[in-house]
PDB file of C-alpha atoms in Angstrom:
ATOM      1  CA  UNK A 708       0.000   0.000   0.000  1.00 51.00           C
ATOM      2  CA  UNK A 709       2.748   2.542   1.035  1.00 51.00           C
ATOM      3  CA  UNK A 710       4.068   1.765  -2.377  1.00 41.00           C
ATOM      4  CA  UNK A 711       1.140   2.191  -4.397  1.00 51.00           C
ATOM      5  CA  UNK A 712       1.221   5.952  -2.564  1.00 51.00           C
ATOM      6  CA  UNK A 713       4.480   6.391  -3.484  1.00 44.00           C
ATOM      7  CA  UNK A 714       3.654   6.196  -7.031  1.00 50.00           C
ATOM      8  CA  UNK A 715       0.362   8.327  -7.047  1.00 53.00           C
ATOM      9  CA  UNK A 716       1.749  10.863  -4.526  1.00 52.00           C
ATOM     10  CA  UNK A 717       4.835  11.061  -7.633  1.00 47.00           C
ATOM     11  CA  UNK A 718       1.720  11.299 -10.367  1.00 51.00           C
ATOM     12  CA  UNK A 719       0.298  14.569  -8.167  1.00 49.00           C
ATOM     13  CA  UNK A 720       3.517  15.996  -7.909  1.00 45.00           C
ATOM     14  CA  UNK A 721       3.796  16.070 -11.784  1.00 46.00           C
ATOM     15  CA  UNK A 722       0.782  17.496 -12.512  1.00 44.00           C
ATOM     16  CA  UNK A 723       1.356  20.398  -9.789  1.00 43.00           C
ATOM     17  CA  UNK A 724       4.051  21.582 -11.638  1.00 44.00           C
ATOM     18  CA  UNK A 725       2.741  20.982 -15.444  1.00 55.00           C
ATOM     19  CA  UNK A 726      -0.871  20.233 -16.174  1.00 80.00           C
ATOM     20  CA  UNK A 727      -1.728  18.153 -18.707  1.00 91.00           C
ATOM     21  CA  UNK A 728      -5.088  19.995 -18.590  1.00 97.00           C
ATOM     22  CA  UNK A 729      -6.376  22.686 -20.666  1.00 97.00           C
ATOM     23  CA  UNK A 730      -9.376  24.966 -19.787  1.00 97.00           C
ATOM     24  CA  UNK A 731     -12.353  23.999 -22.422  1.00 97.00           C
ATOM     25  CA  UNK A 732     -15.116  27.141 -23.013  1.00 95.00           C
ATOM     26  CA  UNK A 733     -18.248  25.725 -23.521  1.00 96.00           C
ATOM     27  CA  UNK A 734     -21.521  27.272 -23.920  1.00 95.00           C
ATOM     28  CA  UNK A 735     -23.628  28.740 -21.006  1.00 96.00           C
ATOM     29  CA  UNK A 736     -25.817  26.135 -19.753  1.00 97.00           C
ATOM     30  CA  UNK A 737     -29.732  26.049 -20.396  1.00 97.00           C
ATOM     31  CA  UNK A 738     -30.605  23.721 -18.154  1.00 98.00           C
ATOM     32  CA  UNK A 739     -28.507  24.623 -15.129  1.00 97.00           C
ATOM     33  CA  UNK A 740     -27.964  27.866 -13.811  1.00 93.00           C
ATOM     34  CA  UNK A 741     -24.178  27.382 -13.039  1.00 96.00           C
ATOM     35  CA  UNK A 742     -22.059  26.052 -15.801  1.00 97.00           C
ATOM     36  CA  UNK A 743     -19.445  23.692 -14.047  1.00 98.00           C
ATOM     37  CA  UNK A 744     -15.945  24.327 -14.857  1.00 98.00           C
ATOM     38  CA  UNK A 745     -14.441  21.783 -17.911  1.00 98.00           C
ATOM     39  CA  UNK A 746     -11.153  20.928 -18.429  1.00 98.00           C
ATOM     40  CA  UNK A 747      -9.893  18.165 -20.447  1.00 98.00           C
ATOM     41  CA  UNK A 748      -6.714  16.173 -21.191  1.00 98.00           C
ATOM     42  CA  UNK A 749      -6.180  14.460 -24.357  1.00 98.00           C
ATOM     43  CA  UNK A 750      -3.709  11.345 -25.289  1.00 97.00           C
ATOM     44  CA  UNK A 751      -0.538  11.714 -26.000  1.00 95.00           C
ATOM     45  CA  UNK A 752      -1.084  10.089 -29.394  1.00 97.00           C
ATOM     46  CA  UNK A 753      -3.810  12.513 -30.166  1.00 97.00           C
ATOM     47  CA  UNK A 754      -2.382  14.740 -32.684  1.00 96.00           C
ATOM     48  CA  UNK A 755      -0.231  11.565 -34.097  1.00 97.00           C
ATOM     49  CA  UNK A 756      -2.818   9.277 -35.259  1.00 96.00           C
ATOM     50  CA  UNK A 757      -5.519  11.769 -36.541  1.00 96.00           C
ATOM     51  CA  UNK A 758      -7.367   8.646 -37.542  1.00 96.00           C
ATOM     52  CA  UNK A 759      -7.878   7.399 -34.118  1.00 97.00           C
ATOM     53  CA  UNK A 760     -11.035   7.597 -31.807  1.00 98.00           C
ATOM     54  CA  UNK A 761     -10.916   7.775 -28.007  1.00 98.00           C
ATOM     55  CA  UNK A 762     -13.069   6.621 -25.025  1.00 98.00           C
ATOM     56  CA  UNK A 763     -14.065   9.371 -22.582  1.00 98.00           C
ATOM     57  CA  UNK A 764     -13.652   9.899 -19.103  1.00 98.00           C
ATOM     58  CA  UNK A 765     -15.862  12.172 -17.144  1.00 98.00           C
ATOM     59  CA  UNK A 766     -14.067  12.583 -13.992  1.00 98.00           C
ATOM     60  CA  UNK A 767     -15.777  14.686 -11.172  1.00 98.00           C
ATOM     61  CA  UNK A 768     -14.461  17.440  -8.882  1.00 98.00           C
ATOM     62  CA  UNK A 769     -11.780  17.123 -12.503  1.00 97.00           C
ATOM     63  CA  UNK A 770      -9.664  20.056 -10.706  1.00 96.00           C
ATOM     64  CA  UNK A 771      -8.861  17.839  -7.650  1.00 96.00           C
ATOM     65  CA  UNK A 772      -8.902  14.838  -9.366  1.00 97.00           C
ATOM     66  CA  UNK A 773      -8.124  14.722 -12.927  1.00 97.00           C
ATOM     67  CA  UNK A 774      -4.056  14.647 -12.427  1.00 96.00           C
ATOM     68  CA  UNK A 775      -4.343  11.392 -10.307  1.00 96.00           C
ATOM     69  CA  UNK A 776      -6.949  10.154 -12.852  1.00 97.00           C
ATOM     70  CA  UNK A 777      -4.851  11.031 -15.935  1.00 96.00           C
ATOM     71  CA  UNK A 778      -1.427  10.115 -14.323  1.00 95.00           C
ATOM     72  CA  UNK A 779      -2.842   6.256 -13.405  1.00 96.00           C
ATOM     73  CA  UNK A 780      -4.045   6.269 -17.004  1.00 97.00           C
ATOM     74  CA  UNK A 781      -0.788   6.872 -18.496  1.00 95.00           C
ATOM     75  CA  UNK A 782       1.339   4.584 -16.434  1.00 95.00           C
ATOM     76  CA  UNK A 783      -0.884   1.650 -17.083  1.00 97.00           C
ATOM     77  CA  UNK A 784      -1.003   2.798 -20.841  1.00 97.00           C
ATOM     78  CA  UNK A 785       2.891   2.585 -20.884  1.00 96.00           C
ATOM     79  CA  UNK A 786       3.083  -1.678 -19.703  1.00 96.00           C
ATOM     80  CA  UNK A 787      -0.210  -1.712 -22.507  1.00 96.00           C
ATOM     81  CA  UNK A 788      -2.433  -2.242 -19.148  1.00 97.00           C
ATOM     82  CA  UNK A 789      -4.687   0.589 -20.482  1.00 97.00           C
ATOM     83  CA  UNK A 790      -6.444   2.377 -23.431  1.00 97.00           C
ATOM     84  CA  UNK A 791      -5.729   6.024 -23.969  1.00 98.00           C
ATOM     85  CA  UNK A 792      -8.964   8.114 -22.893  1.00 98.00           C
ATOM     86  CA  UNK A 793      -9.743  11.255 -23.433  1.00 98.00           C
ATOM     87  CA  UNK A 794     -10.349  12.893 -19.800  1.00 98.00           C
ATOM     88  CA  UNK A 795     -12.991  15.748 -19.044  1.00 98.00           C
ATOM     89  CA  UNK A 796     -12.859  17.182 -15.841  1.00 98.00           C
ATOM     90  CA  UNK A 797     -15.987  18.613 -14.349  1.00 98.00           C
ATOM     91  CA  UNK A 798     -15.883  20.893 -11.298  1.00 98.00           C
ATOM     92  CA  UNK A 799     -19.281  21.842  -9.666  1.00 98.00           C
ATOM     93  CA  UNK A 800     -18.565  24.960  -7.428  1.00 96.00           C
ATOM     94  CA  UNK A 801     -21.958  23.415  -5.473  1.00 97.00           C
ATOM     95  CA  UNK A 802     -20.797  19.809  -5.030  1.00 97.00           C
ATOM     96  CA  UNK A 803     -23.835  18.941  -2.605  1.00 97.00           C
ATOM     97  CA  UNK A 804     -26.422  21.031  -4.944  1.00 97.00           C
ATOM     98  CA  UNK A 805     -25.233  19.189  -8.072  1.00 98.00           C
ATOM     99  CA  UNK A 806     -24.152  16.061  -7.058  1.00 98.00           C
ATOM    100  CA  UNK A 807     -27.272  14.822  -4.586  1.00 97.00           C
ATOM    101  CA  UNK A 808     -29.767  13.577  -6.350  1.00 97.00           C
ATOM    102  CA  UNK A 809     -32.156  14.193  -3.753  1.00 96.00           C
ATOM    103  CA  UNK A 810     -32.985  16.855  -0.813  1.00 94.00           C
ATOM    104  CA  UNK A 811     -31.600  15.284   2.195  1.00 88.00           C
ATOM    105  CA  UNK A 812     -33.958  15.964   5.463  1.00 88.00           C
ATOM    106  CA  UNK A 813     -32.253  13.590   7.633  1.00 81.00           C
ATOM    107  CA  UNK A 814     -30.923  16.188  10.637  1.00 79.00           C
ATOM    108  CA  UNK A 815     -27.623  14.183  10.913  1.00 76.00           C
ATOM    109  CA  UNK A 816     -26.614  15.556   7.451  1.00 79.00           C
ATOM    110  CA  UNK A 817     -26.819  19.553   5.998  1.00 90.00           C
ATOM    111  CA  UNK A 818     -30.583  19.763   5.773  1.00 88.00           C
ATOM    112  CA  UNK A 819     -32.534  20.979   2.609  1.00 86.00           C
ATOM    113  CA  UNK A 820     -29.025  20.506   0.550  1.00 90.00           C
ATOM    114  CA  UNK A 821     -28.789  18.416  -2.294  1.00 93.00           C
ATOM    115  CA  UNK A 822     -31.825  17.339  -4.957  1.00 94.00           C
ATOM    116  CA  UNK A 823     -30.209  18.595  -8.568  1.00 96.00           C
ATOM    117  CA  UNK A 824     -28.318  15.496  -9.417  1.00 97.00           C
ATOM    118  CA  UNK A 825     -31.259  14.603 -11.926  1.00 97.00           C
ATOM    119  CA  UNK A 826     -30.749  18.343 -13.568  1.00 98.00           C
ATOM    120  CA  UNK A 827     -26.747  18.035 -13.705  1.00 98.00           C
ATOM    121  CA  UNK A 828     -27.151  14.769 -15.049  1.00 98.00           C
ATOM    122  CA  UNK A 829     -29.457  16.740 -18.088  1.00 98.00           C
ATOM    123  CA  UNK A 830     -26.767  18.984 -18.428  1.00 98.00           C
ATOM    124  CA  UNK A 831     -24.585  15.907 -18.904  1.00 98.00           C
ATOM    125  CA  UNK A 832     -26.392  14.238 -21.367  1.00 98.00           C
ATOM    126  CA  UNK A 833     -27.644  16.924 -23.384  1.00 98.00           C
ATOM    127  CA  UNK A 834     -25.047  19.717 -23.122  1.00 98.00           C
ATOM    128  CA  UNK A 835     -21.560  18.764 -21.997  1.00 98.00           C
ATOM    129  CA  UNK A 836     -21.031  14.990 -23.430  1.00 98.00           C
ATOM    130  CA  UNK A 837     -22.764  16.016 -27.022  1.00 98.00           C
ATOM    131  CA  UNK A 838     -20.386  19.275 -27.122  1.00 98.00           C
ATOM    132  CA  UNK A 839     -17.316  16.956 -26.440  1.00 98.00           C
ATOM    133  CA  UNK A 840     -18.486  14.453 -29.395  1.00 98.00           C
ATOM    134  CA  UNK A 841     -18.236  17.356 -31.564  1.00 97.00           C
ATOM    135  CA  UNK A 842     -15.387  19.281 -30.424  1.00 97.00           C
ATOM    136  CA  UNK A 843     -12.927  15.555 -30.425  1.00 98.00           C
ATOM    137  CA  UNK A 844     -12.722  12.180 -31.817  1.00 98.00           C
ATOM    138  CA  UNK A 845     -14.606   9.914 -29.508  1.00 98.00           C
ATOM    139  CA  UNK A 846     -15.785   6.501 -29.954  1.00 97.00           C
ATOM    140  CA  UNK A 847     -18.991   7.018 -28.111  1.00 89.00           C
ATOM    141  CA  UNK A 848     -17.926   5.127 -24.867  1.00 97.00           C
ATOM    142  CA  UNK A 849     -18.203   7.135 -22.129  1.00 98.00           C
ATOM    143  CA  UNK A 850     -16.730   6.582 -18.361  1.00 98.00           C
ATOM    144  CA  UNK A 851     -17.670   8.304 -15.634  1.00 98.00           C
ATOM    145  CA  UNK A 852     -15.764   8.606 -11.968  1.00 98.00           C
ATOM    146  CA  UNK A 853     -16.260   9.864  -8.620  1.00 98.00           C
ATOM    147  CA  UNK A 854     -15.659   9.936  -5.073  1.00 98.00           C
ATOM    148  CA  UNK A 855     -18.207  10.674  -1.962  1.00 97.00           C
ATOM    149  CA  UNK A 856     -21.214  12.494  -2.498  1.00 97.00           C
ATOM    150  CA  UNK A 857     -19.545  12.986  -6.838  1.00 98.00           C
ATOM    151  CA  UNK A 858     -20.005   8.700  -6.549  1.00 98.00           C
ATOM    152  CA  UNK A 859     -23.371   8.928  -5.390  1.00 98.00           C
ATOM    153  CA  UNK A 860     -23.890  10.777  -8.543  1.00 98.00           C
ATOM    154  CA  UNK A 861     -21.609   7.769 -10.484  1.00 98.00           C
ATOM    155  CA  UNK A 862     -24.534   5.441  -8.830  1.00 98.00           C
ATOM    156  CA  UNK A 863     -27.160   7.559  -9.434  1.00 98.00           C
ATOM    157  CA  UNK A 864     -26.221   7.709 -13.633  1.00 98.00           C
ATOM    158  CA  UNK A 865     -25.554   3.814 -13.148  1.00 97.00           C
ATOM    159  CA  UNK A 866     -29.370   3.014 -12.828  1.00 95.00           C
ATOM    160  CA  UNK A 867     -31.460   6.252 -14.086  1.00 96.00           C
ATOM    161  CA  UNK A 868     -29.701   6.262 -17.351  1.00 95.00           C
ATOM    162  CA  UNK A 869     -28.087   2.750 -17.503  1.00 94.00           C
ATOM    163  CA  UNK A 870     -26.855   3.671 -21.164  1.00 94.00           C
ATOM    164  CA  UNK A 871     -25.262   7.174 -20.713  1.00 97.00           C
ATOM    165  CA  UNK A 872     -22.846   5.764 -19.444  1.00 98.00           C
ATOM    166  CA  UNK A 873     -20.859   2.435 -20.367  1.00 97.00           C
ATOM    167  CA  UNK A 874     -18.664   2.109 -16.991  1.00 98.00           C
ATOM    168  CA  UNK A 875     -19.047   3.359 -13.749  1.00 98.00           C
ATOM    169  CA  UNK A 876     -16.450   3.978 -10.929  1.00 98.00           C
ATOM    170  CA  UNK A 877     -17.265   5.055  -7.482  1.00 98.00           C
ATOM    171  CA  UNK A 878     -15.089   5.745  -5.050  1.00 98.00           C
ATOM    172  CA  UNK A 879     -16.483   5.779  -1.441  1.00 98.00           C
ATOM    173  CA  UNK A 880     -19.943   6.900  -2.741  1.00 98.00           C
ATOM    174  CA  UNK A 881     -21.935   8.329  -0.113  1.00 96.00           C
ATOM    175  CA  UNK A 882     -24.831   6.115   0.106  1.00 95.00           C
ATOM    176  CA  UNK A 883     -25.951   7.336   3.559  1.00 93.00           C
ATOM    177  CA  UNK A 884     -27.301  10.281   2.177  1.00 94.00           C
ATOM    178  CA  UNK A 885     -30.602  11.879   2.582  1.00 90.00           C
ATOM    179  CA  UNK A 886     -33.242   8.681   3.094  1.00 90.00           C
ATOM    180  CA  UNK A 887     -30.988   6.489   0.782  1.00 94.00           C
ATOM    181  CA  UNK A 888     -33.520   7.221  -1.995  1.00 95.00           C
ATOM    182  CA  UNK A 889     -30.965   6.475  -4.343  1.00 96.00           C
ATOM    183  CA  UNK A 890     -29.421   2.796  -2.871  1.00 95.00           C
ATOM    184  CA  UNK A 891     -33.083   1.990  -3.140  1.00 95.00           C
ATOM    185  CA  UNK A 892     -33.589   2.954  -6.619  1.00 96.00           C
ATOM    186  CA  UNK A 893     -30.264   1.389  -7.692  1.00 95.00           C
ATOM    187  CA  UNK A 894     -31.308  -2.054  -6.054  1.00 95.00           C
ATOM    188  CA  UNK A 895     -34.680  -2.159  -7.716  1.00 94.00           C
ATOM    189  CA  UNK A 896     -32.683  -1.603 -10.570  1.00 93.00           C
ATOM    190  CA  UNK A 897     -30.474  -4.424 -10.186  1.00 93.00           C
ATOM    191  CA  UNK A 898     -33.458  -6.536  -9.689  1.00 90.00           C
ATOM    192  CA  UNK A 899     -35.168  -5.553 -12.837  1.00 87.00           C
ATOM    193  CA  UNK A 900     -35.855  -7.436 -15.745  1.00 67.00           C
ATOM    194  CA  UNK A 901     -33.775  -4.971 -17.762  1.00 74.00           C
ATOM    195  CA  UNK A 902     -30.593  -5.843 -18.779  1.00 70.00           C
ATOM    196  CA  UNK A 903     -28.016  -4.529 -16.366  1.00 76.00           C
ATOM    197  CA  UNK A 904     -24.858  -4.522 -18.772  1.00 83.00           C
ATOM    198  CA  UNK A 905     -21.978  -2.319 -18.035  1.00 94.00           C
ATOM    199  CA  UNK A 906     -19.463  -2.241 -15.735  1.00 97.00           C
ATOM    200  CA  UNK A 907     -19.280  -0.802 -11.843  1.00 98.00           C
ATOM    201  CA  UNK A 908     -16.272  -0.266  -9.279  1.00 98.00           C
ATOM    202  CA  UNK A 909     -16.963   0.099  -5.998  1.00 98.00           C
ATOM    203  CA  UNK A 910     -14.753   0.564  -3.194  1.00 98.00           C
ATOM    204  CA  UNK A 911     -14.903   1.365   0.342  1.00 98.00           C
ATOM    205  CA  UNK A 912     -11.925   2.604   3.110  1.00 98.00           C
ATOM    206  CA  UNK A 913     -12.178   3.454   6.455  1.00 97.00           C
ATOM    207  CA  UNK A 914     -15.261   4.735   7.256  1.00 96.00           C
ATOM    208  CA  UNK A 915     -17.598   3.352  10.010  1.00 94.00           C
ATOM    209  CA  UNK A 916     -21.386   3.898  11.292  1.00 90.00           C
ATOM    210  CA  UNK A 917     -23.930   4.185   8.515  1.00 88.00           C
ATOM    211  CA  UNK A 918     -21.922   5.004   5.801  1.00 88.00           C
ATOM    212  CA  UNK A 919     -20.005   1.584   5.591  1.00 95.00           C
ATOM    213  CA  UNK A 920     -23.455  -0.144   7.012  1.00 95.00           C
ATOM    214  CA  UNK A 921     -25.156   1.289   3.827  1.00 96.00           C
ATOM    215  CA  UNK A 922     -22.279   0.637   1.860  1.00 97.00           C
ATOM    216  CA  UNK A 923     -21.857  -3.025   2.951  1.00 97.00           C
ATOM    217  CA  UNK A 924     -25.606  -3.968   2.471  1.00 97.00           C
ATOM    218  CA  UNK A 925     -25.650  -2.548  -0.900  1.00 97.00           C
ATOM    219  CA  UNK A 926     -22.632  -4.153  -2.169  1.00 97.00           C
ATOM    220  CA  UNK A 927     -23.587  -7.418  -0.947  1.00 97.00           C
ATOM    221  CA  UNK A 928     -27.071  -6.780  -2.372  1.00 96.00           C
ATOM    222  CA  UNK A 929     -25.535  -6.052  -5.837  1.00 95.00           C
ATOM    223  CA  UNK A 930     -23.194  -9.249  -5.323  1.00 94.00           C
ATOM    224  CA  UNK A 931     -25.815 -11.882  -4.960  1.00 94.00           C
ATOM    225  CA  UNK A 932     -28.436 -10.260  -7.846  1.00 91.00           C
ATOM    226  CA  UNK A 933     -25.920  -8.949 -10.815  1.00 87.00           C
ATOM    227  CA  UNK A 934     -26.550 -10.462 -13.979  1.00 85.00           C
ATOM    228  CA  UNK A 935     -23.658 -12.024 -15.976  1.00 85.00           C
ATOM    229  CA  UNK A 936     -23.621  -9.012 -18.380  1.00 89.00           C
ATOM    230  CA  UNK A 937     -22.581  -6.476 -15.511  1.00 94.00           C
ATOM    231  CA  UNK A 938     -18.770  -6.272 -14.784  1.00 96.00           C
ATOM    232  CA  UNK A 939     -18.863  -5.801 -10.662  1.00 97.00           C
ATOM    233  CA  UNK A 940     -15.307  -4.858  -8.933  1.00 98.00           C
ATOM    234  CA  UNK A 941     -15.413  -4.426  -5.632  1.00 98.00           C
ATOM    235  CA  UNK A 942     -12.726  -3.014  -3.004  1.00 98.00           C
ATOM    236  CA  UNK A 943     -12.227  -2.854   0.686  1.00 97.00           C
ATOM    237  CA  UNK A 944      -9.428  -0.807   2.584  1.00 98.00           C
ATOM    238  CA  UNK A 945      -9.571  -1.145   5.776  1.00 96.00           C
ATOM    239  CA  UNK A 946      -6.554   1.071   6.837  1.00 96.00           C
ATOM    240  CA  UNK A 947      -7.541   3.847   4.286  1.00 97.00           C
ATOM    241  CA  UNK A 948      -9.376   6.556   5.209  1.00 97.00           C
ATOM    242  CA  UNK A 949     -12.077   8.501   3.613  1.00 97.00           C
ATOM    243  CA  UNK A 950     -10.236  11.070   1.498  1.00 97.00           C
ATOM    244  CA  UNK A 951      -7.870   8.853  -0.214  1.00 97.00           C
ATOM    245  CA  UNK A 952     -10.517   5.709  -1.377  1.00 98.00           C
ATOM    246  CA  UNK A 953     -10.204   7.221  -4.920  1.00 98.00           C
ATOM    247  CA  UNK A 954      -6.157   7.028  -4.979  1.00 97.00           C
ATOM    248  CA  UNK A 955      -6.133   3.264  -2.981  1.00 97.00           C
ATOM    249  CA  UNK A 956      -8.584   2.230  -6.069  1.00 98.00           C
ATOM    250  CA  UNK A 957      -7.550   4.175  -9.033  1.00 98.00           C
ATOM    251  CA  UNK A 958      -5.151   1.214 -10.106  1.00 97.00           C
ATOM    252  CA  UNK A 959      -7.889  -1.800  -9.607  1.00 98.00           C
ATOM    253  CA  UNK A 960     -10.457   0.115 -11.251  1.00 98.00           C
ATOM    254  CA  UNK A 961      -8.981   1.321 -14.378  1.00 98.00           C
ATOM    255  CA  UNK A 962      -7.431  -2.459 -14.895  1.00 98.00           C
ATOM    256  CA  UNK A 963     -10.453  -3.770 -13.921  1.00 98.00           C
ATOM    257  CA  UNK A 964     -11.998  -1.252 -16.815  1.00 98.00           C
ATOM    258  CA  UNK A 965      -9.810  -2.352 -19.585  1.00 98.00           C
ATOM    259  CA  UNK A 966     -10.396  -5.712 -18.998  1.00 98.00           C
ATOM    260  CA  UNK A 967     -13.921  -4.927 -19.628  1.00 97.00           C
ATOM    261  CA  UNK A 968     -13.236  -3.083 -22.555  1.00 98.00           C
ATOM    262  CA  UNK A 969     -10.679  -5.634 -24.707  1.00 97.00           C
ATOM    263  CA  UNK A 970     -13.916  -7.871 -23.698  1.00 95.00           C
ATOM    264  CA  UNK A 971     -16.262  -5.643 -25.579  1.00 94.00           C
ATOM    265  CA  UNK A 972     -13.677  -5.208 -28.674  1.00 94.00           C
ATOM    266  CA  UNK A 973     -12.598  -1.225 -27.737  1.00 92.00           C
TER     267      UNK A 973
END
């Protein structure tokens, strides 16, 4: 484990001192009323081989995240444990507002915060990932990654619009919150007759009371009902806290990921 730091601690350090991010303008929102900052970072074979079409990643709270994101990427691209993606950061400057999919009223949590996860998730789908399919060459299979109450949102997408989305990675996702409208939604889901066919990481640290109680149910839930065509990785580490679920994971998930993918031909 103190290894695995090492390496991602060296990845952050890199992109402090040169981003491999660039600022991307993109038109003022109609949906929402606060257009999320975009950034994106494109292969390194991207202007090389003009004939070539990338996945995308949509990575979540992108300015915190998208160096560890796109630094894991590389490294496993280099030993050919990875395809290149294109990566999109998206940076809410009201995580809880966009992120929640639902008003929470439970008084152990910030009260009346939250419920515009199902309008960010328009902007998503109708604004941001079109405008991205235009502006670069993308082959249409879209990621998308998060940690806390961001991978709530990641299993929010995962069962209101199963086909947004082709993979699904949530770090830590904050399942406690509000009356766990959205566990509930996402296990009816899974129980469905529809075809659940993509792929979901899931990963938990530290954390105790509800929030791993919640977790723990739903992951065993998800366990015994799958059907064969979802792709379920799970992770548990114990000695990692909170904050750093998304760094302990990055590795499993994105190998888990291209697994997937060489599965599916991409």
């Amino acid at each position: 484990m103190k290894i695995i730091f090492l390496i991602l601690m060296t990845f952050i350090s890199i992109g402090v001192n040169a981003s491999n991010f660039v600022s991307l303008k993109i038109p003022q929102s109609k949906i929402i009323a606060e257009t999320p900052n975009i950034t994106v970072a494109l292969p390194s074979s991207y202007k090389s081989d003009i004939a070539k079409a990338y996945p995308v990643l949509f990575v979540l709270d992108g300015e915190l995240n998208g160096e560890l994101v796109n630094g894991m990427l590389h490294r496993l691209h280099l030993s050919n444990g990875s395809n290149e993606h294109i990566i999109v950061g998206v940076t809410s400057s009201n995580r809880l507002r966009d992120f929640a999919p639902t008003v929470n009223k439970d008084p152990r949590g910030p009260v009346g915060e939250g419920g515009g996860g199902d309008k960010f998730l328009d902007f998503l789908e109708s604004e941001l990932i079109p405008h991205i399919n235009k502006q670069y060459r993308t082959t249409k299979f879209n990621v998308i990654a998060g940690h806390s109450i961001a991978g709530l949102f990641v299993i929010h997408t995962f069962h209101s619009r199963p086909k947004l989305f082709q993979a699904h990675l949530a770090f830590s996702p904050a399942v406690w919150w509000g009356a766990r409208e959205t566990v509930t939604s996402a296990q009816n889901y899974i129980v469905s007759s529809e075809s659940v066919g993509s792929y979901l990481y899931m990963n938990i640290g530290s954390e105790n009371g509800e929030l791993r109680n919640v977790y723990d149910s739903f992951a065993k839930m998800i366990m015994r009902n799958r059907s064969t065509e979802l792709d379920l990785r799970l992770n548990q580490f114990d000695a990692v806290g909170h904050d750093f679920t998304m760094a302990a994971g990055l590795y499993n998930a994105l190998s888990g990921l291209h697994t997937y993918q060489r599965r599916k031909g991409i």
